[in-house]
Amino acid sequence: MSYKQQVATSLHAALQKLEIADFSLEKLEEMLETPPNPQMGDIAFPCFQLAKVLRKAPPQIAAELAGLVKSDYLDKVEAVGPYMNVFLNRSLVTAEVIGTIAKEGSSYGNRSIGQGRNVPIDLSSPNIAKPFSMGHLRSTVIGNAIANILEKHGYRPVRINHLGDWGTQFGKLIVAYKRWGDEEKVRAKPIKELLSLYIKFHEEAEKDESLEEQGREWFKRLEDGDEEARQLWQWFRDESLKEFMKIYKLLGVSFDSTHGEAFYNDKMDRVVRLLEEKDLLVESNGALVVNLDEYEMPPCLIKKSDGATLYATRDLAAALYRHETYDFAKAVYVVGNEQRLHFQQLFRVLEKMGYEWAKEMYHVPFGMMLKDGKKMSTRKGQVVLLEEVLAQAIEDVGKVIDEKNPQLANKEEVARQVGVGAVIFHDLKNFRLNDVNFSWEEMLTFEGETGPYVQYTHARACSLLRKGGYRADTPDIAEGALDSSEAWTVVTLLNAFPDVVDRAREQFDPSQVGKYVVDLAQAFNKYYANVRILAEDEQIKHSRLHLVSAVVTVLREGLRLLGLAAPEEM
Ligand code: ARG
């Protein structure tokens, strides 16, 4: 039981003595606050809500409660105005928090609420034959962290890469390749080459109107299963995916499914039929749409006048498929904020089709990646290619290591872990809906709120354990060894970790964990600066190392949830 729960339990017992049953344990725990300054106690309980039930003034209630609330965990209970303030028995709490973490290790904070149920998470989902954009990077790292967090709470995440591998642009690409393409070049640098073919197509199409028509024809052939068209498409897809895989490998992200949009081609007729049966399709200028007037949304386009299906139709088919395949507890889509309307429409159409489970579908939107205040786009020439960003980060970190720790054993591996970690953390430390300002300095410094800072703190703590000859036995905390305000701050943070992961899961918000590991790293560094951890006295030293070990465990687990490695030396 955490100490907050302990306090809530004794409060609960006290209220029973006053014959009040309106407040559950959970409710009481929620009502507990942290006093503005530590001199006032560790936990405060405001009595305003009780005042209504008891018809007494809050200060009077606070005074009564202060006399009734008792537990081993509490040194002192005081009434201060309308608040009941609690002073914890810090050594007891400290021993308990450290003991729990030592026992549970990386499963500290695990929960079973997911009951092993599936949660498909649509993440990354780049478009074939186009560069992997910053938006896709955001989706990949945010989605991967959400998957890790859900897994910690007993869900089974299914990472799905819903590749953009279908659409009229593939007809154009085939035309361009047949005219100007060079197999060798495509093989060598697929994305770059396919992108320039696509650009060339548009340039030439301005002079030669027949090109657009040919593009449409080739797309039609592709849809009808024409052998040549199919083979080219498959090849473009394979080559592009090979290139994306390099990025995923660096990021340490893998997928359970790479069914892209094309996978749903043969599943579209059924969607249209179901919509028809449910009487939801209406004609509008020759196209078929689902009306969403009652939600004050524009209609959802299902079939164009030429019979072609759309992005939304494929997402409907994908939703049905995921529900049937995974019988999911929730379905999550980590896609940029600019597609908000698309997903609202999608979920409303599913609701209109009568699917209860549509209520458990979540669009998890995120903001843009900006550079110098402008959107980082892949089209406008100011492209920052992701692979180059990662390579640069790794190189820069490598230089720092060469300078500071040239003897380091596996330098390259560590440079990769820290360089990539810097890029991931730079994204995850802010609430996802905020735009991220891409900044090398901010990303790579070993001080401040960065991945390298947290990783470095973790490595420092590991090195303390090595130097001190730490033995991971059952913690036995020597009296007074951890009596300092710096140690107490670390302990309260360690204790808060499960709550932090809870909030991160509820809000699909990895930044809660990102901010938390920075706070813990800062608190630990302050402790390190003010207390001699490797003390002369063997017992005191070992007690302090137990705290250090708990910090290592929680930092490492926090970093893992975010998708970062935690090297032991750097
Ligand atoms: N390929 C799309 C894009 O880059 C993202 C796909 C998101 N997932 C989905 N199920 N619609 O914009």
mmCIF file of N, CA and C and ligand atoms in Angstrom, residues 122 124-127 136 162-164 261 311 315 322 333 335 339 342-343, ligand 1:
data_model
loop_
_atom_site.group_PDB
_atom_site.id
_atom_site.type_symbol
_atom_site.label_atom_id
_atom_site.label_comp_id
_atom_site.label_asym_id
_atom_site.label_seq_id
_atom_site.Cartn_x
_atom_site.Cartn_y
_atom_site.Cartn_z
ATOM 1 N N ASP A 122 -2.547 2.266 -34.324
ATOM 2 C CA ASP A 122 -2.183 2.675 -35.684
ATOM 3 C C ASP A 122 -1.110 3.736 -35.535
ATOM 4 N N SER A 124 2.892 5.457 -37.011
ATOM 5 C CA SER A 124 3.875 5.672 -38.080
ATOM 6 C C SER A 124 3.171 5.885 -39.421
ATOM 7 N N SER A 125 2.812 4.809 -40.095
ATOM 8 C CA SER A 125 1.993 4.870 -41.312
ATOM 9 C C SER A 125 2.448 5.878 -42.363
ATOM 10 N N PRO A 126 3.706 5.791 -42.786
ATOM 11 C CA PRO A 126 4.187 6.699 -43.826
ATOM 12 C C PRO A 126 3.639 6.316 -45.197
ATOM 13 N N ASN A 127 3.863 7.189 -46.153
ATOM 14 C CA ASN A 127 3.384 6.934 -47.503
ATOM 15 C C ASN A 127 4.521 6.398 -48.357
ATOM 16 N N HIS A 136 5.585 11.658 -39.409
ATOM 17 C CA HIS A 136 5.613 10.205 -39.231
ATOM 18 C C HIS A 136 6.548 9.800 -38.091
ATOM 19 N N HIS A 162 -0.036 1.322 -40.807
ATOM 20 C CA HIS A 162 -1.052 1.435 -41.864
ATOM 21 C C HIS A 162 -0.449 2.223 -43.034
ATOM 22 N N LEU A 163 0.382 1.550 -43.785
ATOM 23 C CA LEU A 163 1.137 2.223 -44.856
ATOM 24 C C LEU A 163 0.220 2.886 -45.887
ATOM 25 N N GLY A 164 0.614 4.066 -46.315
ATOM 26 C CA GLY A 164 -0.094 4.731 -47.412
ATOM 27 C C GLY A 164 0.429 4.155 -48.718
ATOM 28 N N GLU A 261 -2.978 0.499 -46.738
ATOM 29 C CA GLU A 261 -4.294 0.756 -47.332
ATOM 30 C C GLU A 261 -4.649 -0.273 -48.404
ATOM 31 N N TYR A 311 -9.747 7.234 -49.000
ATOM 32 C CA TYR A 311 -9.034 7.078 -47.718
ATOM 33 C C TYR A 311 -10.008 6.654 -46.617
ATOM 34 N N ASP A 315 -10.318 3.253 -44.348
ATOM 35 C CA ASP A 315 -10.253 3.258 -42.885
ATOM 36 C C ASP A 315 -11.468 2.569 -42.264
ATOM 37 N N ARG A 322 -10.018 -4.751 -37.965
ATOM 38 C CA ARG A 322 -9.337 -4.784 -36.664
ATOM 39 C C ARG A 322 -10.285 -5.269 -35.579
ATOM 40 N N TYR A 333 -5.493 5.546 -32.757
ATOM 41 C CA TYR A 333 -4.881 6.065 -33.989
ATOM 42 C C TYR A 333 -3.997 7.243 -33.640
ATOM 43 N N VAL A 335 -2.216 9.903 -35.098
ATOM 44 C CA VAL A 335 -2.129 10.598 -36.386
ATOM 45 C C VAL A 335 -2.250 12.101 -36.134
ATOM 46 N N GLN A 339 -5.669 15.653 -39.188
ATOM 47 C CA GLN A 339 -6.653 14.655 -39.621
ATOM 48 C C GLN A 339 -7.771 14.463 -38.594
ATOM 49 N N HIS A 342 -11.219 13.890 -40.137
ATOM 50 C CA HIS A 342 -11.306 12.566 -40.757
ATOM 51 C C HIS A 342 -11.679 11.512 -39.725
ATOM 52 N N PHE A 343 -10.992 11.518 -38.578
ATOM 53 C CA PHE A 343 -11.259 10.475 -37.581
ATOM 54 C C PHE A 343 -12.594 10.685 -36.877
HETATM 55 N N1 ARG B 1 -0.545 7.635 -44.445
HETATM 56 C C1 ARG B 1 -1.277 8.656 -43.753
HETATM 57 C C2 ARG B 1 -0.514 9.972 -43.852
HETATM 58 O O1 ARG B 1 0.684 9.988 -43.975
HETATM 59 C C3 ARG B 1 -1.508 8.346 -42.306
HETATM 60 C C4 ARG B 1 -2.368 7.141 -42.047
HETATM 61 C C5 ARG B 1 -2.912 7.136 -40.673
HETATM 62 N N2 ARG B 1 -3.691 5.999 -40.359
HETATM 63 C C6 ARG B 1 -4.939 5.753 -40.757
HETATM 64 N N3 ARG B 1 -5.510 4.644 -40.395
HETATM 65 N N4 ARG B 1 -5.588 6.612 -41.501
HETATM 66 O O2 ARG B 1 -1.119 11.021 -43.779
#
